[in-house]
PDB file of C-alpha atoms and ligand atoms in Angstrom:
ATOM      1  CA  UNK A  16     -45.889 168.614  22.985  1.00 63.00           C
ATOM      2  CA  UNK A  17     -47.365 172.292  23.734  1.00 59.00           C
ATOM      3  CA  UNK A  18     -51.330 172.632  23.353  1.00 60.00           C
ATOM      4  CA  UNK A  19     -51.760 172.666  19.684  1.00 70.00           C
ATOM      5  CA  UNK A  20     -53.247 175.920  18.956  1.00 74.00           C
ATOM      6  CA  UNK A  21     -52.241 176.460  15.780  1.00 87.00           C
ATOM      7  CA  UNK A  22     -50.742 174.271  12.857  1.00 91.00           C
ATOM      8  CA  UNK A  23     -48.461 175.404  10.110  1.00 94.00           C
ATOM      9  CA  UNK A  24     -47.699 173.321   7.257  1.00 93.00           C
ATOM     10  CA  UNK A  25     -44.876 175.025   5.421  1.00 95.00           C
ATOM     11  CA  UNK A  26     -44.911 173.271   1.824  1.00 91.00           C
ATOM     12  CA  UNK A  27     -42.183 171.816  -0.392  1.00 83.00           C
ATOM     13  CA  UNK A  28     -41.526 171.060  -3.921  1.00 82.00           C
ATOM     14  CA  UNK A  29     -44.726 169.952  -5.350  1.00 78.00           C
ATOM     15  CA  UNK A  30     -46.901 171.204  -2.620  1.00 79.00           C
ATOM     16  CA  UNK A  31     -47.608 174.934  -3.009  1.00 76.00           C
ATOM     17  CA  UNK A  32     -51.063 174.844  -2.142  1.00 72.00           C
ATOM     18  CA  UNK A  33     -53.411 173.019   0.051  1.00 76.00           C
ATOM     19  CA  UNK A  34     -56.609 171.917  -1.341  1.00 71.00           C
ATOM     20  CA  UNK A  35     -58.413 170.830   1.867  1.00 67.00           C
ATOM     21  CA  UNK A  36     -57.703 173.666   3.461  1.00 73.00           C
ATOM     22  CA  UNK A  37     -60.737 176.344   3.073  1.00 76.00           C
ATOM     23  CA  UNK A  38     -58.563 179.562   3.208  1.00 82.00           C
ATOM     24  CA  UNK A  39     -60.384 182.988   4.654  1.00 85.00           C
ATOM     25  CA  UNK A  40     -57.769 184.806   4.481  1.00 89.00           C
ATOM     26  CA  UNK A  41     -53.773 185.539   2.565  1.00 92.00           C
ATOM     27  CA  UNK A  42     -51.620 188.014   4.719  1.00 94.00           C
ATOM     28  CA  UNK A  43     -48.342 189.048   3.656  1.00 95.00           C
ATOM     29  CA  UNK A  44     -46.176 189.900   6.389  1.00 96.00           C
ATOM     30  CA  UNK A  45     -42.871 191.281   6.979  1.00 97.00           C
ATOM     31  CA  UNK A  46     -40.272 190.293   9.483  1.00 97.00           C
ATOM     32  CA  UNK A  47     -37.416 191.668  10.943  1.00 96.00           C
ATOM     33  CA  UNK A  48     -35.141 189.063   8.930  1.00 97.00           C
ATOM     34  CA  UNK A  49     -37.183 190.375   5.747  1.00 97.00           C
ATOM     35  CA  UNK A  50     -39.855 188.933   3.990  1.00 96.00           C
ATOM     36  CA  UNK A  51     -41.302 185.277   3.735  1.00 98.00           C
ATOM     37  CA  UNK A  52     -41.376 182.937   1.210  1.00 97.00           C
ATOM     38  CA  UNK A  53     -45.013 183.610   0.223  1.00 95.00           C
ATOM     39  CA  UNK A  54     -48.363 184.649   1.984  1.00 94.00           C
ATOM     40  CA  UNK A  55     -49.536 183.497   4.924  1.00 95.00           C
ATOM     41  CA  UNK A  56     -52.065 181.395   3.661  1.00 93.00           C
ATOM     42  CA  UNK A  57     -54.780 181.281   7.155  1.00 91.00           C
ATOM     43  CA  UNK A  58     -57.487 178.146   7.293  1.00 86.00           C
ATOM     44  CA  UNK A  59     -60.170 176.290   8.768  1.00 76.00           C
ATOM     45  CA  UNK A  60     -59.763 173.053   8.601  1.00 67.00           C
ATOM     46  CA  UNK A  61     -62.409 171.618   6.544  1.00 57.00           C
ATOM     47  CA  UNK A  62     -65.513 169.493   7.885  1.00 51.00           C
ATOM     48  CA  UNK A  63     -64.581 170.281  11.362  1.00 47.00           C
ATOM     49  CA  UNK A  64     -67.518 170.886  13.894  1.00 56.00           C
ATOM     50  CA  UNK A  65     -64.293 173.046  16.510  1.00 56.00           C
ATOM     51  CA  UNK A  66     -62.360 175.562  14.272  1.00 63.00           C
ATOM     52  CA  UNK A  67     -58.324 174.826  14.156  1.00 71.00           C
ATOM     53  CA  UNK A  68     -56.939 177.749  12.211  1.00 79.00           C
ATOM     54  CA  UNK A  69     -54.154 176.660  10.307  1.00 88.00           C
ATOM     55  CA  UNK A  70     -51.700 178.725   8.081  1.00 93.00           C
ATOM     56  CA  UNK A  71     -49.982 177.440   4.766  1.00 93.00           C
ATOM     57  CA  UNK A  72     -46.772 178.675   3.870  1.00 95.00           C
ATOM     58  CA  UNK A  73     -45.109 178.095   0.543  1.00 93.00           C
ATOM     59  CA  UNK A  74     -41.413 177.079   1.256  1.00 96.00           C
ATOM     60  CA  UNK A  75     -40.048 178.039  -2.071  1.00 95.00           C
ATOM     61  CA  UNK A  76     -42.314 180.943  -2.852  1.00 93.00           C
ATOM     62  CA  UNK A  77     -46.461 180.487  -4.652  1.00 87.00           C
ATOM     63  CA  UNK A  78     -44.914 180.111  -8.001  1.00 88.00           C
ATOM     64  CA  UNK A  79     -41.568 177.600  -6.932  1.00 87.00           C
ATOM     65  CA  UNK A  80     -39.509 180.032  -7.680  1.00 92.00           C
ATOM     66  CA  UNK A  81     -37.014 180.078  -4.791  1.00 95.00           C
ATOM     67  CA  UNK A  82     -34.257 177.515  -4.732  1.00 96.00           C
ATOM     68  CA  UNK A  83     -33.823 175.617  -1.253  1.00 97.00           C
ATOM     69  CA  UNK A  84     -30.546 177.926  -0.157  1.00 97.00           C
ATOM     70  CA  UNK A  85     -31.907 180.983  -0.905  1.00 97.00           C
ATOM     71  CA  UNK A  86     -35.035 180.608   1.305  1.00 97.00           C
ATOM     72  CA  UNK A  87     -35.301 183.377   3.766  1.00 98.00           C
ATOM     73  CA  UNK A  88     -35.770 180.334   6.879  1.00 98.00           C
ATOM     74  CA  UNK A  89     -35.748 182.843   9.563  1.00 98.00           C
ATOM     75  CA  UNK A  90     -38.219 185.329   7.950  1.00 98.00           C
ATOM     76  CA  UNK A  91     -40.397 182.526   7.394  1.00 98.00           C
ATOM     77  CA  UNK A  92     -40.225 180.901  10.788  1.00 98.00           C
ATOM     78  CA  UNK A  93     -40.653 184.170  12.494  1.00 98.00           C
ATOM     79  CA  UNK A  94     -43.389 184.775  10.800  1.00 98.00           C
ATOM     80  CA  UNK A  95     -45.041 181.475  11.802  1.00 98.00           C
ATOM     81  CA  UNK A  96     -44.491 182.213  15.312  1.00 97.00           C
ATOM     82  CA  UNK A  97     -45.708 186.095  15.072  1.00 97.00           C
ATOM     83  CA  UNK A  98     -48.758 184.282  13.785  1.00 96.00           C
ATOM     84  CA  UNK A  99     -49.086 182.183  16.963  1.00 95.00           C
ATOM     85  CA  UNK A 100     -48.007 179.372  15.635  1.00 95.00           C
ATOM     86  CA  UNK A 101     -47.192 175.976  18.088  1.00 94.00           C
ATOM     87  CA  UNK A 102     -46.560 173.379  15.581  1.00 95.00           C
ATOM     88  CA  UNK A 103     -45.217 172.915  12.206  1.00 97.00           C
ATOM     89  CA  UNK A 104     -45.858 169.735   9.968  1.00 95.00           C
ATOM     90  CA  UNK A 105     -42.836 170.433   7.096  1.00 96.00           C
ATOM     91  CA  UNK A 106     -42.858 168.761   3.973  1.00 95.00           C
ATOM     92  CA  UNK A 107     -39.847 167.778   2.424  1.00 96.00           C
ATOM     93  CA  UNK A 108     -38.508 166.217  -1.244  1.00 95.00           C
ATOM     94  CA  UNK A 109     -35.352 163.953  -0.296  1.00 97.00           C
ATOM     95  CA  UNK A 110     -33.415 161.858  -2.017  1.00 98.00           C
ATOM     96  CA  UNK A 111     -33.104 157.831  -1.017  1.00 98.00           C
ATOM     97  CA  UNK A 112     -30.665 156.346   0.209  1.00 98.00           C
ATOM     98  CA  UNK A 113     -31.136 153.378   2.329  1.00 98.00           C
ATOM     99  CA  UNK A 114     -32.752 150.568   0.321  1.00 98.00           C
ATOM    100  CA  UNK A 115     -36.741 151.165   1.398  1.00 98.00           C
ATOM    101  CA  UNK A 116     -36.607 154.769   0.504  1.00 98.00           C
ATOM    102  CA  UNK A 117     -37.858 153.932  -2.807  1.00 97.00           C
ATOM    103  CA  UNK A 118     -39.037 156.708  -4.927  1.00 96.00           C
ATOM    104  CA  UNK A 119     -42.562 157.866  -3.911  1.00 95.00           C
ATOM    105  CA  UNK A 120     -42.992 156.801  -0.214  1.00 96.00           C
ATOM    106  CA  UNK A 121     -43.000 158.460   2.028  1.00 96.00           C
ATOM    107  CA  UNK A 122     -40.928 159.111   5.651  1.00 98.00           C
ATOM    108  CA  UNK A 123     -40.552 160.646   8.617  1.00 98.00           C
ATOM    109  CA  UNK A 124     -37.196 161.347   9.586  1.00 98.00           C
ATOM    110  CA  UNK A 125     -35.961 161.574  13.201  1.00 98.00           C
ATOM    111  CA  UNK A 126     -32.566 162.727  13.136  1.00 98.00           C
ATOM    112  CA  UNK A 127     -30.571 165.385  10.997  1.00 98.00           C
ATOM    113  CA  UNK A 128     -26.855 165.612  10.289  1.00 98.00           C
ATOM    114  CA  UNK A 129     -26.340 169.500   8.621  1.00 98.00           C
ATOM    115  CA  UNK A 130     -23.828 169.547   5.849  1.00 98.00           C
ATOM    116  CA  UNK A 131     -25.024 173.243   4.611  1.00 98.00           C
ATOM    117  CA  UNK A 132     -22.377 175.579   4.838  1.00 97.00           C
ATOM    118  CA  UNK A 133     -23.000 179.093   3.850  1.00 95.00           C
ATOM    119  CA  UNK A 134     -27.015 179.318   5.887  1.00 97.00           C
ATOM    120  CA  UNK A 135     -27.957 181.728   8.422  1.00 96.00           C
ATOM    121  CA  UNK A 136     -28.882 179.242  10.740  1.00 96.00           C
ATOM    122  CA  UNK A 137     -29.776 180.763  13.763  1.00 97.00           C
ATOM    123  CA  UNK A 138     -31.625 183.765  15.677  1.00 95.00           C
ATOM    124  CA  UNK A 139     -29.581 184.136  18.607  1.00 93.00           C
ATOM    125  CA  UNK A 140     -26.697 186.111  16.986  1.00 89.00           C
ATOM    126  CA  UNK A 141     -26.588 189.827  18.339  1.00 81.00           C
ATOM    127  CA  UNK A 142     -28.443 191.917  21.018  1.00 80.00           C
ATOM    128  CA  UNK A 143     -28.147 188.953  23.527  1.00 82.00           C
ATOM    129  CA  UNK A 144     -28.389 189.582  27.195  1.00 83.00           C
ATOM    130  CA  UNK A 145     -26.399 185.722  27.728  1.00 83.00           C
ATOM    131  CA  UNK A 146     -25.347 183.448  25.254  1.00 84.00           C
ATOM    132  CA  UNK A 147     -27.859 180.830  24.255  1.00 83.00           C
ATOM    133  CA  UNK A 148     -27.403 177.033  23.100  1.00 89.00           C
ATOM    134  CA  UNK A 149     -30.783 174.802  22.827  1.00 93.00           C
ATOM    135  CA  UNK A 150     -30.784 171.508  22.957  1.00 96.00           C
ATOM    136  CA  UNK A 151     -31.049 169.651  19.806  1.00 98.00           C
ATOM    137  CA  UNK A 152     -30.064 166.145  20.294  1.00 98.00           C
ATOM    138  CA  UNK A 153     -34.074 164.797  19.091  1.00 98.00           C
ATOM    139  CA  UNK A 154     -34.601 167.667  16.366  1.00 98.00           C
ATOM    140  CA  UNK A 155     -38.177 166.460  15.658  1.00 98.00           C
ATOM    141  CA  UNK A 156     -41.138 166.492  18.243  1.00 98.00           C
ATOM    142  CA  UNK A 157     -41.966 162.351  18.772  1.00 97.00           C
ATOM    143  CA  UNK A 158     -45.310 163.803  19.796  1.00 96.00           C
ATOM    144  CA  UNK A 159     -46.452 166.280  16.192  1.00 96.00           C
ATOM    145  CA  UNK A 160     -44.292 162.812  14.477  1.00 97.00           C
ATOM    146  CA  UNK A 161     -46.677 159.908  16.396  1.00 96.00           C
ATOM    147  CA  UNK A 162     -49.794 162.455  15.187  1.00 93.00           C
ATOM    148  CA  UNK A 163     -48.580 162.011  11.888  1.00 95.00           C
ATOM    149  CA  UNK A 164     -47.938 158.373  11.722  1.00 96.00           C
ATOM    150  CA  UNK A 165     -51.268 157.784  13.723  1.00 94.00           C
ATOM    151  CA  UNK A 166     -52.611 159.549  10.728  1.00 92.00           C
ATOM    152  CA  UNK A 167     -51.559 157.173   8.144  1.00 94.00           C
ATOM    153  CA  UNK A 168     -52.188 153.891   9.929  1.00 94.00           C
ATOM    154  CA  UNK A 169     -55.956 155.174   9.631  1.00 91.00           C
ATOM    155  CA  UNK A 170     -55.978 156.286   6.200  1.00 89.00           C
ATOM    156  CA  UNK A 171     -53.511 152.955   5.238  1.00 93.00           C
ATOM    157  CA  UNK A 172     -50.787 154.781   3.761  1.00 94.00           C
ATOM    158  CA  UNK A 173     -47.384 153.775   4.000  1.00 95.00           C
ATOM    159  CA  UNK A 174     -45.180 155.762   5.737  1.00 97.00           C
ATOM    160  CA  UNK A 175     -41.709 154.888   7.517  1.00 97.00           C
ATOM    161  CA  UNK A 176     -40.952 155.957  11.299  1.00 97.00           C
ATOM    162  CA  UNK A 177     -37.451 156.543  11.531  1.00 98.00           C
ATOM    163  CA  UNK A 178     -34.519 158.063   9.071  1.00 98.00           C
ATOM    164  CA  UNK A 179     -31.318 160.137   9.320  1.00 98.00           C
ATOM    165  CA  UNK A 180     -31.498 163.329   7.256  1.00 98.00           C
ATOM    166  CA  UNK A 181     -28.839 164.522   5.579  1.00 98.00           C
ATOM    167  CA  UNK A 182     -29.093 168.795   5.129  1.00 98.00           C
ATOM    168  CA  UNK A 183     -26.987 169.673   1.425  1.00 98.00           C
ATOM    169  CA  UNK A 184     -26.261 172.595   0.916  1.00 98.00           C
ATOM    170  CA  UNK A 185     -27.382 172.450  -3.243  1.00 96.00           C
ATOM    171  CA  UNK A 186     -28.818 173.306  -5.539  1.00 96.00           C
ATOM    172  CA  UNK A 187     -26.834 170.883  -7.341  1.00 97.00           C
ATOM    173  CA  UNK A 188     -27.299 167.510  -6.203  1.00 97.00           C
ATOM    174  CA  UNK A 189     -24.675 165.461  -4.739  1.00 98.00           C
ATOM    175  CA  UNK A 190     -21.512 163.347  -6.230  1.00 98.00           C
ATOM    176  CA  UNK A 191     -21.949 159.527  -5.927  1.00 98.00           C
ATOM    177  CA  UNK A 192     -19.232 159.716  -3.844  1.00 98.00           C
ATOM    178  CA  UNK A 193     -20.720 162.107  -1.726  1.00 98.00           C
ATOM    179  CA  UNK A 194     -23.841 159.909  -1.262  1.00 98.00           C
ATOM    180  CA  UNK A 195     -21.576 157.227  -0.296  1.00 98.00           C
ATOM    181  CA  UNK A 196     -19.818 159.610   2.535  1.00 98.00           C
ATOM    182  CA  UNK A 197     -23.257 160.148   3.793  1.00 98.00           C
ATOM    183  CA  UNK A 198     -24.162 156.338   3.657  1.00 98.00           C
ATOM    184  CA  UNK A 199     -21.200 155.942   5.945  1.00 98.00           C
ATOM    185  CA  UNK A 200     -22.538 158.426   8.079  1.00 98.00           C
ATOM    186  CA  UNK A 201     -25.709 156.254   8.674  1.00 98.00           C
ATOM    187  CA  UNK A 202     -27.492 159.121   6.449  1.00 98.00           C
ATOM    188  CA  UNK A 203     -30.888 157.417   5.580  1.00 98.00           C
ATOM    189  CA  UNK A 204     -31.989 160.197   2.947  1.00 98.00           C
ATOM    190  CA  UNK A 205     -30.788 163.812   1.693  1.00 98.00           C
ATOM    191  CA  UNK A 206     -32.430 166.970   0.954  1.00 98.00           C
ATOM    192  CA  UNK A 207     -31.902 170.528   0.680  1.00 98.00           C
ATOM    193  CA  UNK A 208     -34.503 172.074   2.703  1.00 98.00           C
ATOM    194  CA  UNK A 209     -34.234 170.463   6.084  1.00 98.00           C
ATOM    195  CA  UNK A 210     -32.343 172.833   7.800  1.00 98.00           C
ATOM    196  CA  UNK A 211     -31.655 175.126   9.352  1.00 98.00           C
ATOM    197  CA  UNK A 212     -35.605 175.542   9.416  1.00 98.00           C
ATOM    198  CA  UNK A 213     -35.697 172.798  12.442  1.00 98.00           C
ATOM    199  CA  UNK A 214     -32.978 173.877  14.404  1.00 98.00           C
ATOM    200  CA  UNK A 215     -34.843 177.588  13.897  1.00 98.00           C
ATOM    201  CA  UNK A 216     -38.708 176.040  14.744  1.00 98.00           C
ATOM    202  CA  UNK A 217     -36.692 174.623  17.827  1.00 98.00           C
ATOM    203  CA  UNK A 218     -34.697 178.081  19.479  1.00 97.00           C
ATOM    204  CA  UNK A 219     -38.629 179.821  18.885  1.00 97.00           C
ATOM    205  CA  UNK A 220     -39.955 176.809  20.879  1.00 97.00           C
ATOM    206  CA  UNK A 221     -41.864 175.709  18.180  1.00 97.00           C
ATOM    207  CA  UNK A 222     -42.580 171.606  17.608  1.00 97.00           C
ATOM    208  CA  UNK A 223     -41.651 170.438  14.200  1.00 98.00           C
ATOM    209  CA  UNK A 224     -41.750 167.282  12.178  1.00 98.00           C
ATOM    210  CA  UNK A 225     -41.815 166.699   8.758  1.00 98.00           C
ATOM    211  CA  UNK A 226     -42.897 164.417   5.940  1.00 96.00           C
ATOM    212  CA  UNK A 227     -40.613 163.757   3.291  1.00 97.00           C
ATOM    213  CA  UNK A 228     -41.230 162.579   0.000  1.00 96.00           C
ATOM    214  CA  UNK A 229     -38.623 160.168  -1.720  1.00 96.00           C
ATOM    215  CA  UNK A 230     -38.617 161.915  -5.254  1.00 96.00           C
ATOM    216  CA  UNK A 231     -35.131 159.714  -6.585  1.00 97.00           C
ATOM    217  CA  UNK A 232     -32.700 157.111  -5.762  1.00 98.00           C
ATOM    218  CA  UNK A 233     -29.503 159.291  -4.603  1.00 98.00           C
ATOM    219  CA  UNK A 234     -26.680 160.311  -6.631  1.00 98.00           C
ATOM    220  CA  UNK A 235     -25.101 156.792  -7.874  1.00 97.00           C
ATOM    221  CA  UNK A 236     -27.602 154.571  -6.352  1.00 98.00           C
ATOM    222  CA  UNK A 237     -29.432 154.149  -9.285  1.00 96.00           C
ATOM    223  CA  UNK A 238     -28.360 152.727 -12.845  1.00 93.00           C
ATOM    224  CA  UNK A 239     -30.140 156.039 -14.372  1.00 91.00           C
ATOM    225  CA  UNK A 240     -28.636 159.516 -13.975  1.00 93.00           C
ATOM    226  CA  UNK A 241     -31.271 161.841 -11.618  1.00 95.00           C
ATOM    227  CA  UNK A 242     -33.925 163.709 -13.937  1.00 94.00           C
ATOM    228  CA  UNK A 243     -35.727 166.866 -13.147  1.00 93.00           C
ATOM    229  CA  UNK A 244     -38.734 164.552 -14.885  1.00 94.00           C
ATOM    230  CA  UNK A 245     -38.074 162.001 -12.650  1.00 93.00           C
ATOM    231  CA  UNK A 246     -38.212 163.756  -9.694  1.00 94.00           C
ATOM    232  CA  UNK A 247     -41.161 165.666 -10.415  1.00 93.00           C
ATOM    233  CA  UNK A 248     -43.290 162.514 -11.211  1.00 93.00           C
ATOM    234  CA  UNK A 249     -42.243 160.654  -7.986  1.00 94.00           C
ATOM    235  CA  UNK A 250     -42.598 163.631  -5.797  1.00 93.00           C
ATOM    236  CA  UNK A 251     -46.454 163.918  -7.911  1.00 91.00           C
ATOM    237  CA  UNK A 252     -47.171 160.285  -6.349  1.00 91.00           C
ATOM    238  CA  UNK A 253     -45.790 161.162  -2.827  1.00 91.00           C
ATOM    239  CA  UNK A 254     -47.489 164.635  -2.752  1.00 90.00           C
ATOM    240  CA  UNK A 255     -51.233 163.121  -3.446  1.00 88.00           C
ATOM    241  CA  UNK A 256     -50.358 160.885  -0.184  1.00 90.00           C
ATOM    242  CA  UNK A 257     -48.934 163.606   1.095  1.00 91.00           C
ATOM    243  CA  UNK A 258     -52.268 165.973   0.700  1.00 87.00           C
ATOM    244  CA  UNK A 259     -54.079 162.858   1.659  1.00 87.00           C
ATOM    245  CA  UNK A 260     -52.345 162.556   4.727  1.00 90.00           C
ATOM    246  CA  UNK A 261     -52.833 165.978   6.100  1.00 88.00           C
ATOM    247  CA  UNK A 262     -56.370 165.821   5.625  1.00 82.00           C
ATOM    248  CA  UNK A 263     -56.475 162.810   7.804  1.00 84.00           C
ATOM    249  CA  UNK A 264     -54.451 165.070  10.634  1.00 83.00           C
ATOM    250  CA  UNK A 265     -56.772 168.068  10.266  1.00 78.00           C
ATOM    251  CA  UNK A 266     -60.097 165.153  11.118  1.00 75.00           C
ATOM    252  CA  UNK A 267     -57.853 163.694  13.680  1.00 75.00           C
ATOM    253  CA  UNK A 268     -57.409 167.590  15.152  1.00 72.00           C
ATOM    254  CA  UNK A 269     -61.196 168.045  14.554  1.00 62.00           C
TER     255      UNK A 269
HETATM  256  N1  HPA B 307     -30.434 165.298  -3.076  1.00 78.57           N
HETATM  257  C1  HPA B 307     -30.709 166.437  -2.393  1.00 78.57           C
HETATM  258  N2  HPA B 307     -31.914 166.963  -2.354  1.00 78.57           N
HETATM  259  C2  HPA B 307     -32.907 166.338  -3.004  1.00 78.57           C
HETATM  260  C3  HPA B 307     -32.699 165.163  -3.725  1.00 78.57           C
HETATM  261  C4  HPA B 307     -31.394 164.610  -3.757  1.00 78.57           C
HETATM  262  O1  HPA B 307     -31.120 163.573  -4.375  1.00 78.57           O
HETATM  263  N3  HPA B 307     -33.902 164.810  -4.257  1.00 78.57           N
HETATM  264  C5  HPA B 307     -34.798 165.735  -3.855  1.00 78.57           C
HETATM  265  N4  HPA B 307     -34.212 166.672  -3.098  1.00 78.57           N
END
């Protein structure tokens, strides 16, 4: 991992906001993919005697009201990285599919299979002097993923190492027999918001790993069909573990 100068945490469903972090100042910034999700939320981490700046961003806009494939993912990366930004801890809602991602725990995934199909998912498209391809075979830094697993052995909360996620397209959810084409693709969980934003973090050299919330069994899994109610209360329980869990990075930064 790079020096960590400066965090992100770009938030998901459920986590607009960041209590712990004492904001001094919102920016809103434009890029040339067009604008961000939200402000760029800048912070000091709280009780911290050596200042980390850290910047928020609201994945799907301060009020949740932009659906996981309309999110501008390049504006909002590029703007992390015209910010200075070196790391990104993303937080994701998922959907469980192997049998201990039980609704309201909590993961971190270390491989992605991308099923979205109409994304801009990358920068390197025109004005290039040679064509580029990064590598992408480990799509989340071990290093920013150890940090946050360190994190949670110290605080006690649980959190699994280790999961296969699977990047829908949405915003519907998926057919039970679509969950079972991802099972047989060793798919450990599925969301909506996982890429392209890594494989973008990635070609600006940024490290990224993420935290996702289990918010439902996935499609079929479960007797129950998959309620909006549902979700929101499991992703409630993750997201207080969740919050609870970055403030034990930021003293770990400290
Ligand atoms: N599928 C896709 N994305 C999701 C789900 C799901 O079941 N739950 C939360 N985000």
């Amino acid at each position: 991992m790079k020096k960590l100068d400066k965090l992100a945490i770009i938030g998901g469903t459920g986590l607009t906001s960041l209590q712990n972090l004492d904001v001094v100042r919102r920016e809103t910034v434009t890029t040339p993919f067009g604008e961000p999700s939200s402000a760029l939320a800048y912070g000091n981490i709280l009780s911290s005697e050596q200042t980390l700046e850290t910047v928020f961003l609201a994945r799907h806009g301060h009020t949740h009201n932009i659906p996981p494939h309309m999110v501008n993912y390049r504006a909002n990366l590029w703007a992390l990285k015209e910010a200075g930004v070196t790391a990104i801890i993303a937080v994701n809602a998922v959907g469980g599919i192997r049998d201990d991602m039980v609704p309201g725990s909590l993961v971190i995934p270390d491989q992605i299979i991308d099923y979205t199909s109409r994304r801009i998912n990358t920068f390197f498209e025109e004005n290039l002097t040679h064509v580029t391809h990064i590598d992408f075979s480990y799509p989340y830094s071990k290093e920013l993923s150890q940090l946050i697993l360190d994190a949670a052995q110290k605080k006690q909360i649980d959190i699994v190492h280790g999961a296969t996620y699977a990047a829908t397209e949405g915003p519907r959810l998926e057919t039970a027999a679509e969950i079972q084409r991802l099972k047989k693709d060793a798919c450990d969980i599925v969301g909506m918001t996982g890429m392209p934003e890594a494989a973008l973090a990635r070609e600006l050299e940024i490290d990224y790993a993420s935290i996702c919330v289990n918010a439902n069994w996935a499609a079929g899994l479960s007797d129950e069909l998959i309620t909006m109610e549902a979700i929101e209360k499991n992703v409630e329980v993750g997201m207080d573990k969740t919050r609870r869990l970055i403030e034990t990075i930021f003293d770990s930064l400290n």
